[in-house]
C-alpha atoms as a printed R data frame, in Angstrom:
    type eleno elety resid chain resno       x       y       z
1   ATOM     1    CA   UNK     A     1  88.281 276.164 -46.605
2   ATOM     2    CA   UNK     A     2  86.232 278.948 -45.109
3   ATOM     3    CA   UNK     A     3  84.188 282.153 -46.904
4   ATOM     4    CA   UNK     A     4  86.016 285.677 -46.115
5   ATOM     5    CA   UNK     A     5  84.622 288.887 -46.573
6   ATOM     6    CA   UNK     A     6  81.714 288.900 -49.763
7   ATOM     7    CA   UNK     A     7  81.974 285.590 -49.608
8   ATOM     8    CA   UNK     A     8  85.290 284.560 -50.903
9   ATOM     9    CA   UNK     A     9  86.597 281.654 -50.564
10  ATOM    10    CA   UNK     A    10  89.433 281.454 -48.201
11  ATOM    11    CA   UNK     A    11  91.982 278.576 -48.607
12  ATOM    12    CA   UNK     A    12  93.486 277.559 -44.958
13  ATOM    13    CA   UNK     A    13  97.407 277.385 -45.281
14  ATOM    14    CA   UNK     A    14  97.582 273.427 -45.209
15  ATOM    15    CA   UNK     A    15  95.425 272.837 -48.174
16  ATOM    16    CA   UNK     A    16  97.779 272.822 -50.753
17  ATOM    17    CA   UNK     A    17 100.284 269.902 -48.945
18  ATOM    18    CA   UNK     A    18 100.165 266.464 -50.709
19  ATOM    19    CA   UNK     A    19  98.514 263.619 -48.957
20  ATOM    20    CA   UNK     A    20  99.937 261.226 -51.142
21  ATOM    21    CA   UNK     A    21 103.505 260.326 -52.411
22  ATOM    22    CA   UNK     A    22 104.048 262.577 -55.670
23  ATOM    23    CA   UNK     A    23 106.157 262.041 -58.671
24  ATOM    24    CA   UNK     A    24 109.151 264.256 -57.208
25  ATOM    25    CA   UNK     A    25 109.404 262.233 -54.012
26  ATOM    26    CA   UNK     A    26 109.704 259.125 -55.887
27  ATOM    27    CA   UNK     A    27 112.388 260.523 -58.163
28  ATOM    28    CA   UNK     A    28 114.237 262.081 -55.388
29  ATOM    29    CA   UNK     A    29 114.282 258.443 -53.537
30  ATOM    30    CA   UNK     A    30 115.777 257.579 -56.124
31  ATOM    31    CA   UNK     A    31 118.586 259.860 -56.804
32  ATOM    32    CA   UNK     A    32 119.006 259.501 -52.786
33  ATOM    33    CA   UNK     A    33 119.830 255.922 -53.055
34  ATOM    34    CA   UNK     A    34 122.006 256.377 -56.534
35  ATOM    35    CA   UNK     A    35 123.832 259.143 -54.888
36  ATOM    36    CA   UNK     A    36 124.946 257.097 -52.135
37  ATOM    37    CA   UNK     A    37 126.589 254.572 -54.228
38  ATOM    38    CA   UNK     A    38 127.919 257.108 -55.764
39  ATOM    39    CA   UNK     A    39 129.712 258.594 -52.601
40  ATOM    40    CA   UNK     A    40 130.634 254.923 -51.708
41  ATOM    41    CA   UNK     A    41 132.787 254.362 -54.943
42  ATOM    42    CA   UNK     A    42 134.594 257.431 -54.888
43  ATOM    43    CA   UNK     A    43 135.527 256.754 -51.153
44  ATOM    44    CA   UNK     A    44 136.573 253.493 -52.497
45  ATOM    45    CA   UNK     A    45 138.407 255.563 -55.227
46  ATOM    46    CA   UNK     A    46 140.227 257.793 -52.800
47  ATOM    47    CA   UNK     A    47 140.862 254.527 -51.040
48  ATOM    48    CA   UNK     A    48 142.221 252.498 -53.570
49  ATOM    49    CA   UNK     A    49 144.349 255.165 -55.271
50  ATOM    50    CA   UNK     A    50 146.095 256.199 -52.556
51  ATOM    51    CA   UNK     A    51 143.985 259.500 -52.043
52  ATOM    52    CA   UNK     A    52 143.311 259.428 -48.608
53  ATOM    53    CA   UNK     A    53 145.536 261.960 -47.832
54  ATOM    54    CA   UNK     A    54 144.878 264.027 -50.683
55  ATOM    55    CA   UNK     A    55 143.534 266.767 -48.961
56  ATOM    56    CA   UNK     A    56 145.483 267.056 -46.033
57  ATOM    57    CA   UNK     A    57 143.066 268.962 -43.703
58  ATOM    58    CA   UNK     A    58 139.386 269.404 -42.878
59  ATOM    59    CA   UNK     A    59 137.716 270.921 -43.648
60  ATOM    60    CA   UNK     A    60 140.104 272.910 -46.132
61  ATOM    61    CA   UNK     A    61 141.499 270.996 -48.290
62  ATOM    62    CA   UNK     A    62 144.576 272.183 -47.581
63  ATOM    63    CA   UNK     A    63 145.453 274.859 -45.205
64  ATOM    64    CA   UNK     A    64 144.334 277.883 -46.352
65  ATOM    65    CA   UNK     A    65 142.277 277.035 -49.434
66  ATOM    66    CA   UNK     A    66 138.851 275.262 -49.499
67  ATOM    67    CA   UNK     A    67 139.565 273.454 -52.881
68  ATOM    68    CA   UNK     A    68 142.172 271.568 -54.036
69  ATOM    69    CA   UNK     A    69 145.503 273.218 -55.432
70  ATOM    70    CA   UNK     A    70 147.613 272.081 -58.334
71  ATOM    71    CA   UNK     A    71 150.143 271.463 -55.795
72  ATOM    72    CA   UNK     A    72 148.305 268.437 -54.387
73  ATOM    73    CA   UNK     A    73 148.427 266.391 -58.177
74  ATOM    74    CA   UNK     A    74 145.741 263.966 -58.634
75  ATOM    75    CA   UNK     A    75 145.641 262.450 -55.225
76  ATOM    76    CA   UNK     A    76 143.986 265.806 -54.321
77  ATOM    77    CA   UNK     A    77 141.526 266.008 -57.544
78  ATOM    78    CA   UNK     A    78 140.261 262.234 -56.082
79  ATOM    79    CA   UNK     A    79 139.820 263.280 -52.874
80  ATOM    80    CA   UNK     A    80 138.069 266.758 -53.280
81  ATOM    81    CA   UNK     A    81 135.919 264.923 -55.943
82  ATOM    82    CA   UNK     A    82 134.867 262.617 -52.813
83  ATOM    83    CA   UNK     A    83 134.242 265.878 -50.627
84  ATOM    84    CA   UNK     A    84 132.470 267.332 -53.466
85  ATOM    85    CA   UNK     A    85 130.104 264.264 -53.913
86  ATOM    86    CA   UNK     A    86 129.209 264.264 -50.150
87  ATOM    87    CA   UNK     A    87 127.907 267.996 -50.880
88  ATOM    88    CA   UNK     A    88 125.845 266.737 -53.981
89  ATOM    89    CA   UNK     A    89 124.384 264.096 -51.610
90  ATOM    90    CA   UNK     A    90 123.690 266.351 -48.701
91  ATOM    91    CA   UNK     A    91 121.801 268.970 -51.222
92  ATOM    92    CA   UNK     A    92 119.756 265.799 -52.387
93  ATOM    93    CA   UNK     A    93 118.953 264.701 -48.689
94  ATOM    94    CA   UNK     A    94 117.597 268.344 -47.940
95  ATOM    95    CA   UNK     A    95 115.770 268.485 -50.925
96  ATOM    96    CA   UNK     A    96 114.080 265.103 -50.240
97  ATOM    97    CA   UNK     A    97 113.460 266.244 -46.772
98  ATOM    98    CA   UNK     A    98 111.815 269.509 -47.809
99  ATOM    99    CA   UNK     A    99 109.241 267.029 -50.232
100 ATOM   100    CA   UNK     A   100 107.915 264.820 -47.482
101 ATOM   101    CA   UNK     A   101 108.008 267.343 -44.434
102 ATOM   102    CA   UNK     A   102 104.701 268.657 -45.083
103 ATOM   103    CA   UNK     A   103 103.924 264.520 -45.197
104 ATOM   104    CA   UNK     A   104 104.826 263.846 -41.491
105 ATOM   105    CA   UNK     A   105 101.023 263.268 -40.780
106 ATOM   106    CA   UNK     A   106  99.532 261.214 -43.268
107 ATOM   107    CA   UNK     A   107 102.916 259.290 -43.673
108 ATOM   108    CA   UNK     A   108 105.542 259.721 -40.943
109 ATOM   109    CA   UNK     A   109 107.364 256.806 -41.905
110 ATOM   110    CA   UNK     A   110 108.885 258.786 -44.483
111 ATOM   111    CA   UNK     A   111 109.188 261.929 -42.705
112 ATOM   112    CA   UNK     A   112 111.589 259.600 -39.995
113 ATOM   113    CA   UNK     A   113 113.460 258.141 -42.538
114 ATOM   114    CA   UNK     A   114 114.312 261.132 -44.318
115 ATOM   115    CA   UNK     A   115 115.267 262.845 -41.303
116 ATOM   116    CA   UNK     A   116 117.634 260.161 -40.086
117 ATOM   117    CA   UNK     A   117 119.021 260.034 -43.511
118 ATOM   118    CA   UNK     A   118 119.978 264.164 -43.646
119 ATOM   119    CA   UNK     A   119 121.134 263.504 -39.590
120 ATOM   120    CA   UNK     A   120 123.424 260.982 -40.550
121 ATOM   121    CA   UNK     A   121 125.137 262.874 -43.533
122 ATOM   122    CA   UNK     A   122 126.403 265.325 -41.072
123 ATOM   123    CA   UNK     A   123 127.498 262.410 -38.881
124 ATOM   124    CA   UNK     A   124 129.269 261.168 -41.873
125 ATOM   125    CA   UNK     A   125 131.185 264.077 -42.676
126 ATOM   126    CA   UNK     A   126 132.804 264.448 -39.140
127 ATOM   127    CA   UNK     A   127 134.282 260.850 -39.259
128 ATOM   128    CA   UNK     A   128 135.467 261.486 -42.591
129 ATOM   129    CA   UNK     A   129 136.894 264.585 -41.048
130 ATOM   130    CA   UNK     A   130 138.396 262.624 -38.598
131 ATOM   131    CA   UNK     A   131 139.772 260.200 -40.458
132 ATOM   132    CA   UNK     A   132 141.715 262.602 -42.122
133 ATOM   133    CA   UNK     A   133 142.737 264.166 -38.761
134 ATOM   134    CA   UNK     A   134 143.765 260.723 -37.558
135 ATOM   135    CA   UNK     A   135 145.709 259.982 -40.008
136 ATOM   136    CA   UNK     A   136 143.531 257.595 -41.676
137 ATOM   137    CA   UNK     A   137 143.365 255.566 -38.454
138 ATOM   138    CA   UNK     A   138 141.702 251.950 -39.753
139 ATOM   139    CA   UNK     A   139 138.611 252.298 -37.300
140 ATOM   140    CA   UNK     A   140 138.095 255.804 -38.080
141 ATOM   141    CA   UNK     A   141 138.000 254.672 -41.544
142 ATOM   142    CA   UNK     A   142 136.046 251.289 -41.396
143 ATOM   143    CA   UNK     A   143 133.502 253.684 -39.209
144 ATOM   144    CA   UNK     A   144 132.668 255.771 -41.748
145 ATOM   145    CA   UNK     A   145 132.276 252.930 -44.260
146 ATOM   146    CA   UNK     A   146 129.242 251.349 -41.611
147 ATOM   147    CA   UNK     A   147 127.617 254.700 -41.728
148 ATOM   148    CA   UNK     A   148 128.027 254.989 -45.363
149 ATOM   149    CA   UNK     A   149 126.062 251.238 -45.058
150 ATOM   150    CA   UNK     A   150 123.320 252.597 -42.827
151 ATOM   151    CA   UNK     A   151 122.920 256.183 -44.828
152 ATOM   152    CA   UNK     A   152 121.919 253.018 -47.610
153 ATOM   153    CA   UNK     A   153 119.724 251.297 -45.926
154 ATOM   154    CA   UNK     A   154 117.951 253.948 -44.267
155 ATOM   155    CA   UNK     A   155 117.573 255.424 -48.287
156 ATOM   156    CA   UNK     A   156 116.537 251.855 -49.296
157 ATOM   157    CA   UNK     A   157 113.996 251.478 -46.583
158 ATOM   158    CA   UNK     A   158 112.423 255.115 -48.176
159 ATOM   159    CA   UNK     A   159 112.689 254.180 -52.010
160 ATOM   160    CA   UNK     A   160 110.835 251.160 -51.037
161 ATOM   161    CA   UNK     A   161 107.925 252.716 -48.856
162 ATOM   162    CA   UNK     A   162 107.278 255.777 -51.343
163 ATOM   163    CA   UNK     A   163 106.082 253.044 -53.870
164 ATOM   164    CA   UNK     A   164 104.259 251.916 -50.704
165 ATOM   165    CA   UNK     A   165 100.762 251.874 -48.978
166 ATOM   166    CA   UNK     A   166 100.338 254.087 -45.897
167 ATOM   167    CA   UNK     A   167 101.199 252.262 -42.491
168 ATOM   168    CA   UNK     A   168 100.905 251.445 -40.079
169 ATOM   169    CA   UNK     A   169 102.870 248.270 -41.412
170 ATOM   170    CA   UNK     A   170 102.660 244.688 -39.868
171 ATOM   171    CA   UNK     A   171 104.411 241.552 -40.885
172 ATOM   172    CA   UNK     A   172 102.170 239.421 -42.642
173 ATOM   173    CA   UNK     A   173 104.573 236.433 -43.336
174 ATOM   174    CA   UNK     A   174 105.004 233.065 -41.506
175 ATOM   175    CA   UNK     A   175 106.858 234.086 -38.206
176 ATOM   176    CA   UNK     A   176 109.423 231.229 -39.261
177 ATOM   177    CA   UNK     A   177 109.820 232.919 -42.641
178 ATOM   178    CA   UNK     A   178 110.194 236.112 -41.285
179 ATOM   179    CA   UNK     A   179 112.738 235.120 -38.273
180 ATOM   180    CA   UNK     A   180 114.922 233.633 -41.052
181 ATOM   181    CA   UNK     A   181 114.778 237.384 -43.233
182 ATOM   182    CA   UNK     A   182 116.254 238.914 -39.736
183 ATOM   183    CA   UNK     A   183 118.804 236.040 -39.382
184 ATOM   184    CA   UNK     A   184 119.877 237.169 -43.153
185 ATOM   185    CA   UNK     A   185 120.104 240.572 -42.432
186 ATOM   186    CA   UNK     A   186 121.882 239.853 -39.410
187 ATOM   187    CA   UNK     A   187 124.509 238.097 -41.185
188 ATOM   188    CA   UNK     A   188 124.612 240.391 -44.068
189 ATOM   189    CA   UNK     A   189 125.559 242.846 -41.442
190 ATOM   190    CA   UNK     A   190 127.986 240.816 -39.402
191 ATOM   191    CA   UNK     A   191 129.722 240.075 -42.717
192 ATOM   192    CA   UNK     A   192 130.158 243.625 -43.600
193 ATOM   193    CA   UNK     A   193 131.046 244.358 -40.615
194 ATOM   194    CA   UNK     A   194 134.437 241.812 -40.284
195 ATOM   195    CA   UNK     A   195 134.645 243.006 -44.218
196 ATOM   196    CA   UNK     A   196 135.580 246.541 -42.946
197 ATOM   197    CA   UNK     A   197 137.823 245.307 -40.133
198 ATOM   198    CA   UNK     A   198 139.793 242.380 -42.357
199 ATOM   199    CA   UNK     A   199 140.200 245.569 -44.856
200 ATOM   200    CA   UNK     A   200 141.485 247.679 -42.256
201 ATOM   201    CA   UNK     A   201 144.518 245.000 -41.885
202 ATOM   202    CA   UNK     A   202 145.232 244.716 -45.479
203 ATOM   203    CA   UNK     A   203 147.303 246.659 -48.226
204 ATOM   204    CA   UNK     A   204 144.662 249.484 -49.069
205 ATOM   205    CA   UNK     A   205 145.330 252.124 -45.838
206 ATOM   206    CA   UNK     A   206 144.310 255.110 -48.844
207 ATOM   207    CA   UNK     A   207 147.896 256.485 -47.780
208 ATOM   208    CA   UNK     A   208 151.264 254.865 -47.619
209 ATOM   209    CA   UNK     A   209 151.917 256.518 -44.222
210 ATOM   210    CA   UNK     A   210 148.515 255.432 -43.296
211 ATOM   211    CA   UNK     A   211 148.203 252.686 -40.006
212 ATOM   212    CA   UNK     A   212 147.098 249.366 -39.861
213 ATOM   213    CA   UNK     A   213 144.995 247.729 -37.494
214 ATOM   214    CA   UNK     A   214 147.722 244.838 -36.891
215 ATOM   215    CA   UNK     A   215 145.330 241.935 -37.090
216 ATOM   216    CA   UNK     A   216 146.117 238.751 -38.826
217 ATOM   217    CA   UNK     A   217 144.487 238.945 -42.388
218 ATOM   218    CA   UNK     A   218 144.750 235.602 -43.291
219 ATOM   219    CA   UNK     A   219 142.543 234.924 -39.690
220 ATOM   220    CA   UNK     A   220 140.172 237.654 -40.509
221 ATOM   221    CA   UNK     A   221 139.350 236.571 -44.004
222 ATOM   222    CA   UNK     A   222 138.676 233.235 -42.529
223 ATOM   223    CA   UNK     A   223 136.229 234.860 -39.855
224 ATOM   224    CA   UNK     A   224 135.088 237.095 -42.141
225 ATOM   225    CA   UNK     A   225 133.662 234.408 -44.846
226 ATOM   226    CA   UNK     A   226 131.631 232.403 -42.088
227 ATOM   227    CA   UNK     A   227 128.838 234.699 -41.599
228 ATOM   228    CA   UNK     A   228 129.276 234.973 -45.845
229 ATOM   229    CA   UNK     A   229 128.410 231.279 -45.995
230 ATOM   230    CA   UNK     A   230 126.127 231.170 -43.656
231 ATOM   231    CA   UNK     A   231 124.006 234.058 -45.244
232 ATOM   232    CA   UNK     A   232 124.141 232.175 -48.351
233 ATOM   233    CA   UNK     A   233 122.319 228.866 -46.431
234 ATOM   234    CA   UNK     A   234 119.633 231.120 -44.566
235 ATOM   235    CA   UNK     A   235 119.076 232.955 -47.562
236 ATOM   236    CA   UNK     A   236 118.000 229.795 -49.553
237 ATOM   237    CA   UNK     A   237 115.961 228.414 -46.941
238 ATOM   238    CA   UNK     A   238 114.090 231.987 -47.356
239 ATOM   239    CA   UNK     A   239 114.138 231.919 -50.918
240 ATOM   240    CA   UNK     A   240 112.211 228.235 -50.712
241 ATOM   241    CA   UNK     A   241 109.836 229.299 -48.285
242 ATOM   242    CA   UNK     A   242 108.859 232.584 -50.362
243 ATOM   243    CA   UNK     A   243 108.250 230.334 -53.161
244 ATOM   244    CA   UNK     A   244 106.221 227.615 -51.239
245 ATOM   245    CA   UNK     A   245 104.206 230.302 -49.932
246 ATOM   246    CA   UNK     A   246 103.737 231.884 -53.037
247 ATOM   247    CA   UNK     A   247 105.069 235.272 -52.339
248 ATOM   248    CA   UNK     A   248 106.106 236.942 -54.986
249 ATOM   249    CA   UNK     A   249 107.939 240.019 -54.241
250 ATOM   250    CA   UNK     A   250 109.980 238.281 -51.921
251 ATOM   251    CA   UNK     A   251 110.896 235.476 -54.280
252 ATOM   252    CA   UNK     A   252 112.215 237.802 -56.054
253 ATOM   253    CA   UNK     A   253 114.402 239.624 -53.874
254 ATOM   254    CA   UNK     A   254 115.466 236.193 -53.069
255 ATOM   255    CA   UNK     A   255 116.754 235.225 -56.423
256 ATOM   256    CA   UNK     A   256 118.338 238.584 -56.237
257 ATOM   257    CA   UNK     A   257 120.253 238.262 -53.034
258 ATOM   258    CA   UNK     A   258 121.072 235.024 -54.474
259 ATOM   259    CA   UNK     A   259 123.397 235.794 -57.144
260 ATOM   260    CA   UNK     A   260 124.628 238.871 -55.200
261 ATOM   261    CA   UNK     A   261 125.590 236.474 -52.828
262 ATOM   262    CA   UNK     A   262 127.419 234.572 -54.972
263 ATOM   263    CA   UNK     A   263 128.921 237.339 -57.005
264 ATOM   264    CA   UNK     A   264 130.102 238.499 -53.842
265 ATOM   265    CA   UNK     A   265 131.886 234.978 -52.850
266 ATOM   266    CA   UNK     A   266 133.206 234.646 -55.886
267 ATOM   267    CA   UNK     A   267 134.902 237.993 -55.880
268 ATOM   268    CA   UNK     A   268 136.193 237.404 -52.585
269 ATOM   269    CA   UNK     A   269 137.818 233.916 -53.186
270 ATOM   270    CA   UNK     A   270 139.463 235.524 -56.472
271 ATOM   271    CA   UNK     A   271 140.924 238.612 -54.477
272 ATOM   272    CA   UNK     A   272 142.455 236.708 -52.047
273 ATOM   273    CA   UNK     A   273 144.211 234.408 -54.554
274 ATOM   274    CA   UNK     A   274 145.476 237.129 -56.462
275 ATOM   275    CA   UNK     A   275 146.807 239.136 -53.301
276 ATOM   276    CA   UNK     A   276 143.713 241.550 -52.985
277 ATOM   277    CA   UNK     A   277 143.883 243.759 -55.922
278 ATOM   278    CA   UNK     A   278 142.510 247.124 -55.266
279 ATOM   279    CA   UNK     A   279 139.800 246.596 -58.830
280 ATOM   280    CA   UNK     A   280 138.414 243.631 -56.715
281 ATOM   281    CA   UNK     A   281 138.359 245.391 -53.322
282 ATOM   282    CA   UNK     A   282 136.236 248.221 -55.182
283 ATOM   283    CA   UNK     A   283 133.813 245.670 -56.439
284 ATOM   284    CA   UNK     A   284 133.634 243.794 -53.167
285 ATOM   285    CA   UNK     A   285 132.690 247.381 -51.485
286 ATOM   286    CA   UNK     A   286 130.025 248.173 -54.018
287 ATOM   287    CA   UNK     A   287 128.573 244.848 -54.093
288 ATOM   288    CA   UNK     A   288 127.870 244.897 -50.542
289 ATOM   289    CA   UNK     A   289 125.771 247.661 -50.868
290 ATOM   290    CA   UNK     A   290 123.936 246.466 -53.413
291 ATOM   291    CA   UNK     A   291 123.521 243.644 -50.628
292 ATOM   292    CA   UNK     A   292 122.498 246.156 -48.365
293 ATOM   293    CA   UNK     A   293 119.793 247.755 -50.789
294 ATOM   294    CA   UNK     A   294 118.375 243.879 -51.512
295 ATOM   295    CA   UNK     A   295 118.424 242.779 -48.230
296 ATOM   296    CA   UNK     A   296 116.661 245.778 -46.750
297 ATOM   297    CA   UNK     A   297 114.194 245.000 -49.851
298 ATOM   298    CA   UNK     A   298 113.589 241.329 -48.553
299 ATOM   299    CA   UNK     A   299 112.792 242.498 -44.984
300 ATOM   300    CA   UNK     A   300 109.994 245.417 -45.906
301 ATOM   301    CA   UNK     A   301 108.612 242.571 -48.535
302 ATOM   302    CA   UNK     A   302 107.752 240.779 -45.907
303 ATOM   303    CA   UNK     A   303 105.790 243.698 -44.073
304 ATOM   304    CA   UNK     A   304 102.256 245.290 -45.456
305 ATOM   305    CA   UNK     A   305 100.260 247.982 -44.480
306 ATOM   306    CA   UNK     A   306  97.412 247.153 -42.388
307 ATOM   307    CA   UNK     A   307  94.689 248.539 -43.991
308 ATOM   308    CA   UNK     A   308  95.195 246.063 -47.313
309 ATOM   309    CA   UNK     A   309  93.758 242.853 -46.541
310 ATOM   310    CA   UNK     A   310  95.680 239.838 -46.202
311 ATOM   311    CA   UNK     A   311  95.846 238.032 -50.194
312 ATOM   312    CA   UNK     A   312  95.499 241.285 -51.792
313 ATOM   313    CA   UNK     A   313  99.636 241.813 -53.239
314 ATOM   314    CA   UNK     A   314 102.257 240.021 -52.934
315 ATOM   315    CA   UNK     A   315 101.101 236.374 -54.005
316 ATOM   316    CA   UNK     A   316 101.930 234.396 -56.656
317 ATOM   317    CA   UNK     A   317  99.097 233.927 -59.154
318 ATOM   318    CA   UNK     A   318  98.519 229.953 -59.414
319 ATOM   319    CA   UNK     A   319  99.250 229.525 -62.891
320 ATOM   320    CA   UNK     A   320 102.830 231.663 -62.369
321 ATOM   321    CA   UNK     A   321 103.620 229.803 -59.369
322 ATOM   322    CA   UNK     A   322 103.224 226.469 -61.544
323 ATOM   323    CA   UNK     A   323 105.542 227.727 -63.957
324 ATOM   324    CA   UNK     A   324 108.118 228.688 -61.313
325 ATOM   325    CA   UNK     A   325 107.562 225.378 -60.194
């Protein structure tokens, strides 16, 4: 602030940004994170249905016309609905942008993330386009599904640090404890991961015409539960050692990723016995990214800002952890 001519007062161009986190950030976080579920069920939509195809071309839906016609029946209703909720999500990505830009200072954490998340949208879009263009081609496909996973962790990792202190942020936890919350989210991801490819050798191609990968499904389903179990095993070690050390927030992430966990087995043991229906495959996709979304959530738990002191959140108050006890 400086005085200007008879002494009035002159307010510099930067005064008016927000230093802290404001009530529209935090609800835009949130709509970020919904929205990509969203846009993850109605891929799985256009999937399951049949819909790949719907809109023959990219980025018209079909050639010569932006939207879909009545020609293209509901195939092409599902599959514009998809393109349509990728534009709702990239409007929500700019807008959440534009609300922590003028925070890239005092909290550039969230000015990264939400940059990465409105780079990747784009990124998104082209392999979609491509996938069309290929002909649904299985890796083209399963590709777009991992960034669909990353554009959620990336708006997990920002819905958790707007309700945040400033950084810098330091782990904080055991290094044991801490080492097993990697080895979790490693296996969360390897798991995906050989989800998308055993997928890409199953029934649901999103188009009749549409290729397989020509892997063995009964081998990849096999491979593909391994890092499953093993996720489950780390993740209860984790879940006993946020408890012993009376950690609160991660306790509770752990009890989440628990049942997730075995949600998630459970739906996967029942699809395969009843020859992968495409109601189960939908579930299985949105489940893991609610896996995503907790596990992401049990990795920052474990992480605080460096200017709180050690003891000051994140414990378990004595008489609580009795209880848990």
């Amino acid at each position: 602030m400086a005085l200007g001519p008879r002494g009035m007062t002159l307010h510099r161009p930067s005064a008016g940004a927000p230093v802290t986190v404001t009530r529209p950030i935090r609800v835009f976080a949130w709509i970020s994170v919904t929205v990509q579920l969203i846009n993850v069920l109605s891929g799985a939509a256009v999937r399951l249905t049949g819909s790949g195809l719907g809109c023959p071309s990219f980025p018209e839906c079909t050639p010569g016309s932006l939207v879909v016609t009545p020609e293209m029946g509901i195939h092409g209703v599902i599959e514009f609905g998809n393109r349509m909720v990728a534009v709702v999500l990239t409007l929500v990505c700019i807008v959440t942008f534009v609300l922590v830009v003028r925070l890239r200072r005092s909290r550039p954490e969230l000015f990264w993330l939400a940059l990465a998340i409105g780079l990747g949208i784009p990124a998104e879009a082209v392999i979609g386009g491509l996938s069309v263009l290929t002909g649904l081609n299985p890796y083209v496909v399963g590709l777009h599904f991992v960034v669909s996973i990353v554009l959620i962790a990336l708006s997990t990792a920002l819905l958790y640090r707007v309700y945040d202190a400033p950084g810098p942020y330091r782990v904080f936890a055991p290094t044991a404890l801490w080492r097993l919350a990697l080895a979790t989210a490693a296996a969360a991801a390897l798991t995906i991961v050989l989800g998308i490819v055993t997928t890409g050798a199953g029934p649901h191609a999103g188009d009749a015409t549409a290729p397989r990968n020509g892997l063995d499904p009964a081998v990849l389903e096999h491979l593909h539960s391994y890092p499953a179990y093993a996720m489950l095993a780390v993740s209860l070690v984790v879940l006993y050692l946020a408890w012993a050390r009376g950690l609160a927030r991660t306790f509770r992430y752990g009890v989440l990723l628990l049942g997730i966990e075995l949600v998630q087995i459970l739906v996967g043991i029942v699809q395969v016995r009843l020859a992968v229906p495409a109601v189960l495959v939908g579930v299985h996709m949105i489940l893991a990214c609610l896996l995503t979304i907790v596990v992401v959530a049990l990795v920052l738990s474990l992480t605080r800002s460096a200017v709180i002191q050690n003891g000051s959140s994140g414990s378990i108050p004595t008489a609580t952890k009795s209880a848990v006890r």
